[in-house]
Tab-separated table of C-alpha atoms in Angstrom:
chain	number	residue	atom	x	y	z
A	1	MET	CA	-19.160	-68.197	-11.488
A	2	PHE	CA	-22.274	-66.868	-13.232
A	3	VAL	CA	-24.216	-63.963	-11.754
A	4	SER	CA	-27.576	-62.335	-12.424
A	5	ILE	CA	-29.355	-59.158	-11.321
A	6	ASP	CA	-33.093	-58.495	-11.403
A	7	ALA	CA	-33.748	-54.765	-10.950
A	8	TRP	CA	-36.351	-52.268	-12.154
A	9	HIS	CA	-34.105	-49.197	-12.333
A	10	ASP	CA	-30.598	-48.549	-13.658
A	11	ALA	CA	-29.479	-46.930	-10.396
A	12	THR	CA	-30.533	-50.011	-8.429
A	13	PHE	CA	-28.825	-52.336	-10.905
A	14	ASP	CA	-25.628	-50.317	-10.672
A	15	ARG	CA	-25.588	-50.401	-6.847
A	16	ILE	CA	-26.099	-54.162	-6.752
A	17	ALA	CA	-23.492	-54.712	-9.482
A	18	GLU	CA	-20.968	-52.582	-7.619
A	19	ALA	CA	-21.461	-54.582	-4.419
A	20	MET	CA	-21.378	-57.871	-6.329
A	21	VAL	CA	-18.143	-57.063	-8.130
A	22	ALA	CA	-16.491	-55.950	-4.897
A	23	ASP	CA	-17.515	-59.064	-2.993
A	24	LEU	CA	-17.067	-61.897	-5.524
A	25	PRO	CA	-13.859	-63.277	-7.031
A	26	ALA	CA	-13.094	-62.688	-10.707
A	27	PRO	CA	-13.749	-63.735	-13.357
A	28	LEU	CA	-17.512	-63.263	-13.232
A	29	TYR	CA	-19.828	-64.240	-16.099
A	30	THR	CA	-23.407	-63.550	-17.069
A	31	VAL	CA	-25.695	-64.537	-19.950
A	32	VAL	CA	-28.064	-62.059	-21.594
A	33	ASP	CA	-30.639	-62.354	-24.347
A	34	ASP	CA	-29.019	-60.660	-27.338
A	35	ALA	CA	-32.261	-58.753	-27.955
A	36	ASP	CA	-32.236	-57.222	-24.457
A	37	VAL	CA	-30.240	-54.098	-25.291
A	38	ASP	CA	-30.966	-52.348	-21.976
A	39	LEU	CA	-29.762	-55.242	-19.817
A	40	THR	CA	-26.641	-55.648	-21.945
A	41	ALA	CA	-25.894	-51.949	-21.517
A	42	SER	CA	-26.266	-52.302	-17.739
A	43	TRP	CA	-23.675	-55.086	-17.600
A	44	LEU	CA	-21.307	-53.107	-19.833
A	45	ARG	CA	-21.573	-50.179	-17.397
A	46	ALA	CA	-20.558	-52.602	-14.646
A	47	GLY	CA	-17.306	-53.382	-16.464
A	48	PHE	CA	-18.355	-56.577	-18.232
A	49	ARG	CA	-17.468	-57.207	-21.880
A	50	VAL	CA	-18.972	-59.468	-24.528
A	51	ARG	CA	-17.076	-62.763	-24.626
A	52	ARG	CA	-19.103	-64.719	-27.175
A	53	ARG	CA	-22.440	-64.990	-28.958
A	54	GLU	CA	-24.374	-68.249	-29.017
A	55	TRP	CA	-27.095	-68.869	-31.614
A	56	GLU	CA	-30.147	-70.951	-30.786
A	57	TYR	CA	-31.452	-73.119	-33.635
A	58	SER	CA	-34.700	-74.953	-34.187
A	59	VAL	CA	-33.693	-78.145	-35.987
A	60	PRO	CA	-36.296	-80.051	-38.052
A	61	THR	CA	-36.335	-83.790	-37.592
A	62	ASP	CA	-38.226	-84.836	-40.736
A	63	PRO	CA	-35.724	-86.238	-43.261
A	64	LEU	CA	-37.817	-84.683	-46.043
A	65	PHE	CA	-36.775	-81.282	-44.686
A	66	THR	CA	-33.256	-82.079	-43.498
A	67	GLY	CA	-32.179	-84.040	-46.545
A	68	LEU	CA	-30.570	-86.589	-44.223
A	69	GLY	CA	-32.778	-89.517	-45.150
A	70	THR	CA	-30.130	-91.099	-47.386
A	71	VAL	CA	-27.120	-90.179	-45.248
A	72	ARG	CA	-25.140	-93.141	-44.016
A	73	PRO	CA	-21.859	-93.363	-42.069
A	74	PRO	CA	-18.625	-94.376	-43.827
A	75	SER	CA	-18.451	-98.070	-44.720
A	76	ASP	CA	-16.157	-98.857	-41.781
A	77	VAL	CA	-18.323	-97.005	-39.229
A	78	THR	CA	-21.448	-98.200	-37.399
A	79	ILE	CA	-23.869	-96.005	-35.453
A	80	VAL	CA	-24.592	-97.452	-32.004
A	81	PRO	CA	-28.008	-96.175	-30.802
A	82	ALA	CA	-28.453	-94.306	-27.537
A	83	GLY	CA	-28.405	-96.583	-24.538
A	84	GLN	CA	-26.430	-99.324	-26.274
A	85	ALA	CA	-22.901	-97.908	-26.085
A	86	ASP	CA	-20.256	-99.558	-23.928
A	87	GLY	CA	-19.896	-97.344	-20.872
A	88	VAL	CA	-16.114	-97.699	-20.577
A	89	LEU	CA	-15.484	-96.986	-24.265
A	90	LEU	CA	-17.939	-94.076	-24.212
A	91	ARG	CA	-16.101	-92.427	-21.327
A	92	GLU	CA	-12.738	-93.000	-23.003
A	93	LEU	CA	-14.064	-91.282	-26.132
A	94	ASP	CA	-15.496	-88.378	-24.133
A	95	ARG	CA	-12.179	-87.874	-22.358
A	96	ALA	CA	-10.191	-88.033	-25.610
A	97	ILE	CA	-12.483	-85.511	-27.333
A	98	ARG	CA	-12.328	-83.151	-24.364
A	99	ASP	CA	-8.538	-83.302	-24.385
A	100	GLU	CA	-8.464	-82.563	-28.134
A	101	VAL	CA	-10.844	-79.625	-27.783
A	102	GLU	CA	-8.913	-78.260	-24.812
A	103	ALA	CA	-5.652	-78.451	-26.795
A	104	ASP	CA	-7.260	-76.605	-29.712
A	105	VAL	CA	-9.936	-73.946	-29.120
A	106	GLY	CA	-10.365	-74.736	-25.414
A	107	TRP	CA	-13.341	-76.454	-23.812
A	108	HIS	CA	-14.539	-73.074	-22.496
A	109	SER	CA	-15.609	-72.318	-26.093
A	110	MET	CA	-18.285	-75.029	-26.028
A	111	PRO	CA	-21.897	-73.836	-25.626
A	112	ALA	CA	-22.809	-76.361	-22.929
A	113	GLU	CA	-21.061	-78.226	-20.174
A	114	VAL	CA	-21.642	-81.398	-18.203
A	115	ILE	CA	-20.284	-80.872	-14.716
A	116	ALA	CA	-17.920	-83.639	-13.659
A	117	THR	CA	-18.864	-85.766	-10.684
A	118	PRO	CA	-16.418	-86.043	-7.750
A	119	GLY	CA	-14.989	-89.096	-9.530
A	120	GLY	CA	-14.328	-87.065	-12.682
A	121	ASP	CA	-17.124	-88.610	-14.782
A	122	THR	CA	-18.448	-86.134	-17.379
A	123	ILE	CA	-20.905	-88.502	-19.058
A	124	GLY	CA	-23.514	-88.898	-16.362
A	125	ASP	CA	-26.370	-90.737	-18.053
A	126	GLY	CA	-24.834	-92.790	-20.856
A	127	SER	CA	-28.278	-93.586	-22.281
A	128	LYS	CA	-28.395	-90.068	-23.750
A	129	TYR	CA	-25.473	-90.771	-26.105
A	130	ALA	CA	-25.346	-92.463	-29.506
A	131	VAL	CA	-21.858	-93.152	-30.833
A	132	ALA	CA	-20.045	-93.851	-34.086
A	133	ALA	CA	-18.005	-97.044	-33.762
A	134	GLY	CA	-15.025	-97.875	-35.963
A	135	PRO	CA	-12.949	-101.049	-36.296
A	136	HIS	CA	-10.719	-100.074	-33.374
A	137	GLY	CA	-12.971	-98.080	-31.079
A	138	TYR	CA	-15.454	-95.238	-30.809
A	139	LEU	CA	-14.912	-92.257	-33.119
A	140	GLY	CA	-17.688	-89.783	-32.347
A	141	LEU	CA	-20.750	-89.139	-30.215
A	142	ILE	CA	-23.986	-87.190	-30.036
A	143	ARG	CA	-25.922	-86.323	-26.861
A	144	VAL	CA	-29.677	-85.697	-26.967
A	145	VAL	CA	-31.622	-84.808	-23.817
A	146	THR	CA	-35.401	-84.466	-23.807
A	147	VAL	CA	-37.063	-82.577	-20.974
A	148	ILE	CA	-39.795	-80.366	-22.435
A	149	ARG	CA	-38.310	-80.522	-25.928
A	150	PRO	CA	-35.353	-82.458	-27.361
A	151	ARG	CA	-32.025	-80.696	-27.100
A	152	ILE	CA	-28.889	-81.671	-28.999
A	153	GLY	CA	-26.273	-80.903	-26.385
A	154	LEU	CA	-23.152	-82.103	-28.164
A	155	VAL	CA	-21.962	-83.501	-31.488
A	156	ALA	CA	-18.260	-84.359	-31.563
A	157	VAL	CA	-15.831	-86.490	-33.563
A	158	ARG	CA	-12.210	-87.421	-32.880
A	159	ALA	CA	-9.811	-85.004	-34.592
A	160	GLY	CA	-8.283	-87.636	-36.859
A	161	GLU	CA	-11.699	-88.817	-38.078
A	162	ARG	CA	-13.242	-85.499	-39.089
A	163	ARG	CA	-14.361	-84.576	-42.621
A	164	ARG	CA	-15.573	-88.121	-43.266
A	165	GLY	CA	-19.264	-87.399	-42.716
A	166	ILE	CA	-19.406	-88.986	-39.257
A	167	ALA	CA	-20.950	-85.968	-37.508
A	168	ARG	CA	-23.564	-85.700	-40.247
A	169	ALA	CA	-24.373	-89.412	-39.904
A	170	LEU	CA	-24.717	-89.086	-36.118
A	171	LEU	CA	-27.041	-86.126	-36.595
A	172	ALA	CA	-29.091	-88.022	-39.186
A	173	HIS	CA	-29.489	-90.945	-36.775
A	174	ALA	CA	-30.469	-88.768	-33.817
A	175	LEU	CA	-32.983	-86.682	-35.771
A	176	GLU	CA	-34.567	-89.748	-37.377
A	177	THR	CA	-34.959	-91.295	-33.916
A	178	LEU	CA	-36.636	-88.120	-32.644
A	179	HIS	CA	-38.884	-87.946	-35.712
A	180	ASP	CA	-39.997	-91.543	-35.208
A	181	ALA	CA	-40.801	-90.659	-31.583
A	182	GLY	CA	-43.115	-87.849	-32.731
A	183	HIS	CA	-40.884	-84.815	-32.251
A	184	ALA	CA	-41.123	-82.315	-35.124
A	185	ALA	CA	-38.060	-80.328	-34.071
A	186	ALA	CA	-35.082	-80.332	-31.742
A	187	TRP	CA	-33.103	-77.492	-30.203
A	188	ALA	CA	-29.394	-76.737	-30.444
A	189	GLU	CA	-26.965	-73.967	-29.498
A	190	VAL	CA	-23.932	-73.084	-31.607
A	191	GLN	CA	-21.216	-70.566	-30.840
A	192	GLU	CA	-21.090	-67.932	-33.569
A	193	SER	CA	-17.376	-68.457	-34.244
A	194	ASN	CA	-17.815	-72.213	-34.770
A	195	ARG	CA	-18.210	-72.112	-38.551
A	196	ALA	CA	-18.161	-75.892	-39.011
A	197	ALA	CA	-21.036	-76.442	-36.576
A	198	SER	CA	-22.992	-73.507	-38.017
A	199	ALA	CA	-22.604	-74.891	-41.529
A	200	LEU	CA	-23.637	-78.374	-40.369
A	201	PHE	CA	-26.917	-77.154	-38.873
A	202	LYS	CA	-27.751	-74.562	-41.515
A	203	GLY	CA	-27.155	-77.230	-44.162
A	204	ILE	CA	-30.038	-79.323	-42.819
A	205	GLY	CA	-32.523	-76.483	-42.620
A	206	ALA	CA	-32.053	-75.417	-38.986
A	207	ARG	CA	-33.510	-71.959	-38.328
A	208	PRO	CA	-31.903	-69.410	-35.978
A	209	MET	CA	-34.479	-68.475	-33.352
A	210	GLY	CA	-32.424	-66.042	-31.304
A	211	SER	CA	-29.059	-65.552	-29.691
A	212	ASN	CA	-27.500	-65.103	-26.277
A	213	LEU	CA	-24.479	-63.101	-25.221
A	214	GLU	CA	-22.039	-64.356	-22.633
A	215	LEU	CA	-20.321	-61.457	-20.888
A	216	VAL	CA	-17.330	-61.571	-18.568
A	217	ARG	CA	-15.616	-59.265	-16.089
């Protein structure tokens, strides 16, 4: 459960926080702009602690800037464009990746979540996903959602297929598609402790634009 307080004065914030904490079940979470020192201090007074920091990146799409123009998947891997993936295989891949993440760092460490439907489906709109297909099934996926600006919501590869350049190839495909559609940049969030993801985005010229703190009580 995520909570928020909008108050002009510290004393008012503290009264609302006290009532909120007494009335709602733990754990409680909130998200604060890392640059908002005063609001962060208010939540710390209320007994919250910093759980993680999430960096926001502006990601260029032009291959001249990213250096991804010549990137191709491994010889036994094919990139299936968004909207063309088999729905059953896509959901099997999503479930397998979620189970692997949960067994490792825990899915709670991911910057974004897709809420499961009553039937347990965590894909929703399959047209937002491009996938990497191998000889025996799908190996990785990337999700891009465009509302006001394109947002890369997830890049993930099966544990046994990592370090082969598949994530980089998926990113190259997605960014090239966005560039061809006229988008100069995309948006992405990366947890500070995720060194592999940070290195992936920094390596293609992504610029940190700010950061958010997730706090928990």
